[in-house]
CSV table of C-alpha atoms and ligand atoms in Angstrom, one decimal:
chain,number,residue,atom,x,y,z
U,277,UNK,CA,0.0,0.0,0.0
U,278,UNK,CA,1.5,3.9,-0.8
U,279,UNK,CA,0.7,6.0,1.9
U,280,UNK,CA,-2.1,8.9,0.5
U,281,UNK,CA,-3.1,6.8,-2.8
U,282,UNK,CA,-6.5,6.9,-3.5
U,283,UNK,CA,-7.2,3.8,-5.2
U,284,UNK,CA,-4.8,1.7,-2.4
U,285,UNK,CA,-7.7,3.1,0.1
U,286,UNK,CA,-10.3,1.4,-2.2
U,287,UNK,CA,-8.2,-2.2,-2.2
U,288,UNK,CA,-8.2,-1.3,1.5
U,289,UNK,CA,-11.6,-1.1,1.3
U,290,UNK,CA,-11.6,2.4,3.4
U,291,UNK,CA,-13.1,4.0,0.5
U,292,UNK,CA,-16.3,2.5,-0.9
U,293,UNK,CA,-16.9,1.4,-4.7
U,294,UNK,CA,-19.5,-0.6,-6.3
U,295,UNK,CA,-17.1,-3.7,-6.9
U,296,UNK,CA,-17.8,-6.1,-10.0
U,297,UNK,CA,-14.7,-8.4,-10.0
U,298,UNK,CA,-12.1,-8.9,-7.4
U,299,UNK,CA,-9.6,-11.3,-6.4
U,300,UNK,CA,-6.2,-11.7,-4.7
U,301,UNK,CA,-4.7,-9.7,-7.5
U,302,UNK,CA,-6.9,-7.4,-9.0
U,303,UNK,CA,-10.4,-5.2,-8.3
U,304,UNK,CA,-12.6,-3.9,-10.6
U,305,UNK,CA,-15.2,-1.1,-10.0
U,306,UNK,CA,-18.0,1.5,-11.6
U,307,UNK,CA,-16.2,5.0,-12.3
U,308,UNK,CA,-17.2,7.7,-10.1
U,309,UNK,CA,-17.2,9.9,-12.7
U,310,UNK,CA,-18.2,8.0,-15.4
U,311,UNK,CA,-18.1,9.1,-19.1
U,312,UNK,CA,-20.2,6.4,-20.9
U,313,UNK,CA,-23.0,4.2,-20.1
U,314,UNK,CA,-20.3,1.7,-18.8
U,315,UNK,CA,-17.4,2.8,-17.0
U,316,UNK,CA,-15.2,0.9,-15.1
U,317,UNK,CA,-11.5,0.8,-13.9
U,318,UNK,CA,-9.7,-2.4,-13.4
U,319,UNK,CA,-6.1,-1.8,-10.8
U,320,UNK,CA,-3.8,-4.3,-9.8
U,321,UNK,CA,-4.1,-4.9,-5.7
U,322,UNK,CA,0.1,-4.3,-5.8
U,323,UNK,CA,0.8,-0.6,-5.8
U,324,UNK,CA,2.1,0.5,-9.1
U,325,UNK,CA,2.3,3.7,-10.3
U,326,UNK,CA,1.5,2.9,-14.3
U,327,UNK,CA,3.0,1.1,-17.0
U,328,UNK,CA,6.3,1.7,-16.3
U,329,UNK,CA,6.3,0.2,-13.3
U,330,UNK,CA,5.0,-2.5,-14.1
U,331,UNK,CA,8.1,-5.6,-13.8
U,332,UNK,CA,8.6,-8.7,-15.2
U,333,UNK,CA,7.0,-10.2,-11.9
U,334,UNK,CA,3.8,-8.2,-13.0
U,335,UNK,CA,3.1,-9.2,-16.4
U,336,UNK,CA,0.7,-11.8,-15.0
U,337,UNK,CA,-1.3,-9.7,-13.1
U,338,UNK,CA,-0.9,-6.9,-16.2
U,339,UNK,CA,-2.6,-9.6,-18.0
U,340,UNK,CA,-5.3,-10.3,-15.8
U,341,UNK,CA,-6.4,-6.8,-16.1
U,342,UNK,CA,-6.8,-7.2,-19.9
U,343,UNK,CA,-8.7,-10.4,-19.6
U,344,UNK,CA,-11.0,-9.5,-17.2
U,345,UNK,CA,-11.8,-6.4,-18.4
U,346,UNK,CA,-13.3,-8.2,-21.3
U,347,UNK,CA,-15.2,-10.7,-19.2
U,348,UNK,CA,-16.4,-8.2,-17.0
U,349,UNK,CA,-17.5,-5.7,-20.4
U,350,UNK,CA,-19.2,-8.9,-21.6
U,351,UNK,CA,-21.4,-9.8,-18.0
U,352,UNK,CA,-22.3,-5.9,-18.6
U,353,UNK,CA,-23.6,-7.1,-21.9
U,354,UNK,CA,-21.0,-4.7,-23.9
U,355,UNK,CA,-18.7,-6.6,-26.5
U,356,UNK,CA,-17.4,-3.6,-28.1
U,357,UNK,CA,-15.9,-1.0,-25.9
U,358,UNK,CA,-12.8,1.1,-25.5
U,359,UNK,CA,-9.8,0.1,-23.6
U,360,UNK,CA,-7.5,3.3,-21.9
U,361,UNK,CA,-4.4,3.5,-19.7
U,362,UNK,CA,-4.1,7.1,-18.9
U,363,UNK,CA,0.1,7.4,-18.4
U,364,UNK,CA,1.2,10.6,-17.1
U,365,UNK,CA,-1.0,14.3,-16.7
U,366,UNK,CA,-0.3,15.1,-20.0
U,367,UNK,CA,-2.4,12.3,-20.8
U,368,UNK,CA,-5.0,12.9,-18.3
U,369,UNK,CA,-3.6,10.2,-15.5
U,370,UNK,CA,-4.9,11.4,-12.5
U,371,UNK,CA,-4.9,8.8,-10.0
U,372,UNK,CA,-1.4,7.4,-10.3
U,373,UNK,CA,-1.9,4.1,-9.2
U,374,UNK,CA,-2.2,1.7,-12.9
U,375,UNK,CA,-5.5,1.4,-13.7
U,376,UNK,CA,-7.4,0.7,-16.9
U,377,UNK,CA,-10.9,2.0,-18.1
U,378,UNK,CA,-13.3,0.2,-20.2
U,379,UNK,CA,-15.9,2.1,-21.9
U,380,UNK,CA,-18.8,1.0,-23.5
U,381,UNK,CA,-22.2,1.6,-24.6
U,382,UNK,CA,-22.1,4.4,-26.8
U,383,UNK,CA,-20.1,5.4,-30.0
U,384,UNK,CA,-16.5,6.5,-29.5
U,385,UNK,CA,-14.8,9.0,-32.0
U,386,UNK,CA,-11.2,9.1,-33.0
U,387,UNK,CA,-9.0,10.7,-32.3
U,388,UNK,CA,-9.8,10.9,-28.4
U,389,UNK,CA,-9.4,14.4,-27.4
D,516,LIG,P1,-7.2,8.8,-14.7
D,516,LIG,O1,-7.7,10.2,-15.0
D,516,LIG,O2,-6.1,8.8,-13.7
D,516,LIG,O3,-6.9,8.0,-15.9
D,516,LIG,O4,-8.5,8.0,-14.1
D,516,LIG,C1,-8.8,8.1,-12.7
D,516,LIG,C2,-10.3,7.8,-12.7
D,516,LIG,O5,-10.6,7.5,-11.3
D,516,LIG,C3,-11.2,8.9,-13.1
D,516,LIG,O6,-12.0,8.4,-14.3
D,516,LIG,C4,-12.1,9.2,-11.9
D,516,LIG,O7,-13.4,9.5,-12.2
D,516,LIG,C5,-11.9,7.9,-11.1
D,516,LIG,N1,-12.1,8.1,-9.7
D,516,LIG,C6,-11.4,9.1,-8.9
D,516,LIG,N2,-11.8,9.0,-7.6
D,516,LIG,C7,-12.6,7.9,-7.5
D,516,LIG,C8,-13.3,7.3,-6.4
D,516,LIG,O8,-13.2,7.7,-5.3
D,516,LIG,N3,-14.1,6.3,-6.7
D,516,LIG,C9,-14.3,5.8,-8.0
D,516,LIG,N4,-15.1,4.7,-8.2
D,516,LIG,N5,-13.6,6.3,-9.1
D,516,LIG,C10,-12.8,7.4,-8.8
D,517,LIG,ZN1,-1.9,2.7,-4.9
């Protein structure tokens, strides 16, 4: 766990979050703030602060985030949907603990803004 990281609190469960998936290495949850009909964020358990963090020892669990991410899109009933890692402010990262967001359920233009 870092000290003063928001989305450590929520795998601490000292910040509540409408959880679809977890296990003993990864949680997924609806976006606060989300911006499509389905919004969620999939984060490793393991503190890391995005991609290039992420260590040979993590490629497993880096994995796991992709793959559920598609299961999860699925139960929601959304087969096509938009995958994003935010890495760094100038791309909008604001939580820096990796996550990934799925987005779904509407059409998505190109290029993102
Ligand atoms: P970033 O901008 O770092 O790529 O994404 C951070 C995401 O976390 C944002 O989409 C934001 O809405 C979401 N978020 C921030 N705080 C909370 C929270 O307390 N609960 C949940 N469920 N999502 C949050
Ligand atoms: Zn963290």
């Amino acid at each position: 766990m870092s000290e003063n990281c928001l989305f450590c609190k929520i795998v601490e469960g000292e910040i509540p979050v409408t959880i679809l998936y977890e296990d003993e290495d990864i949680i997924a949850f609806n976006d606060i703030n989300p911006q499509a009909p389905i919004h969620f964020l999939l984060i490793p358990k393991k503190h890391l602060s995005g991609p290039e963090d992420v260590a040979i020892e993590d490629e497993r669990v880096a994995g796991k985030l992709m793959r559920m991410g598609n299961e999860i899109a699925l139960q929601e009933g959304c087969s096509q949907y938009r995958v994003v890692v935010n890495n760094g402010p100038q791309a909008g990262q604001t939580v820096f603990h990796l996550h990934m967001h799925i987005l779904g359920g509407r059409d998505m233009s190109w290029p993102p803004g």
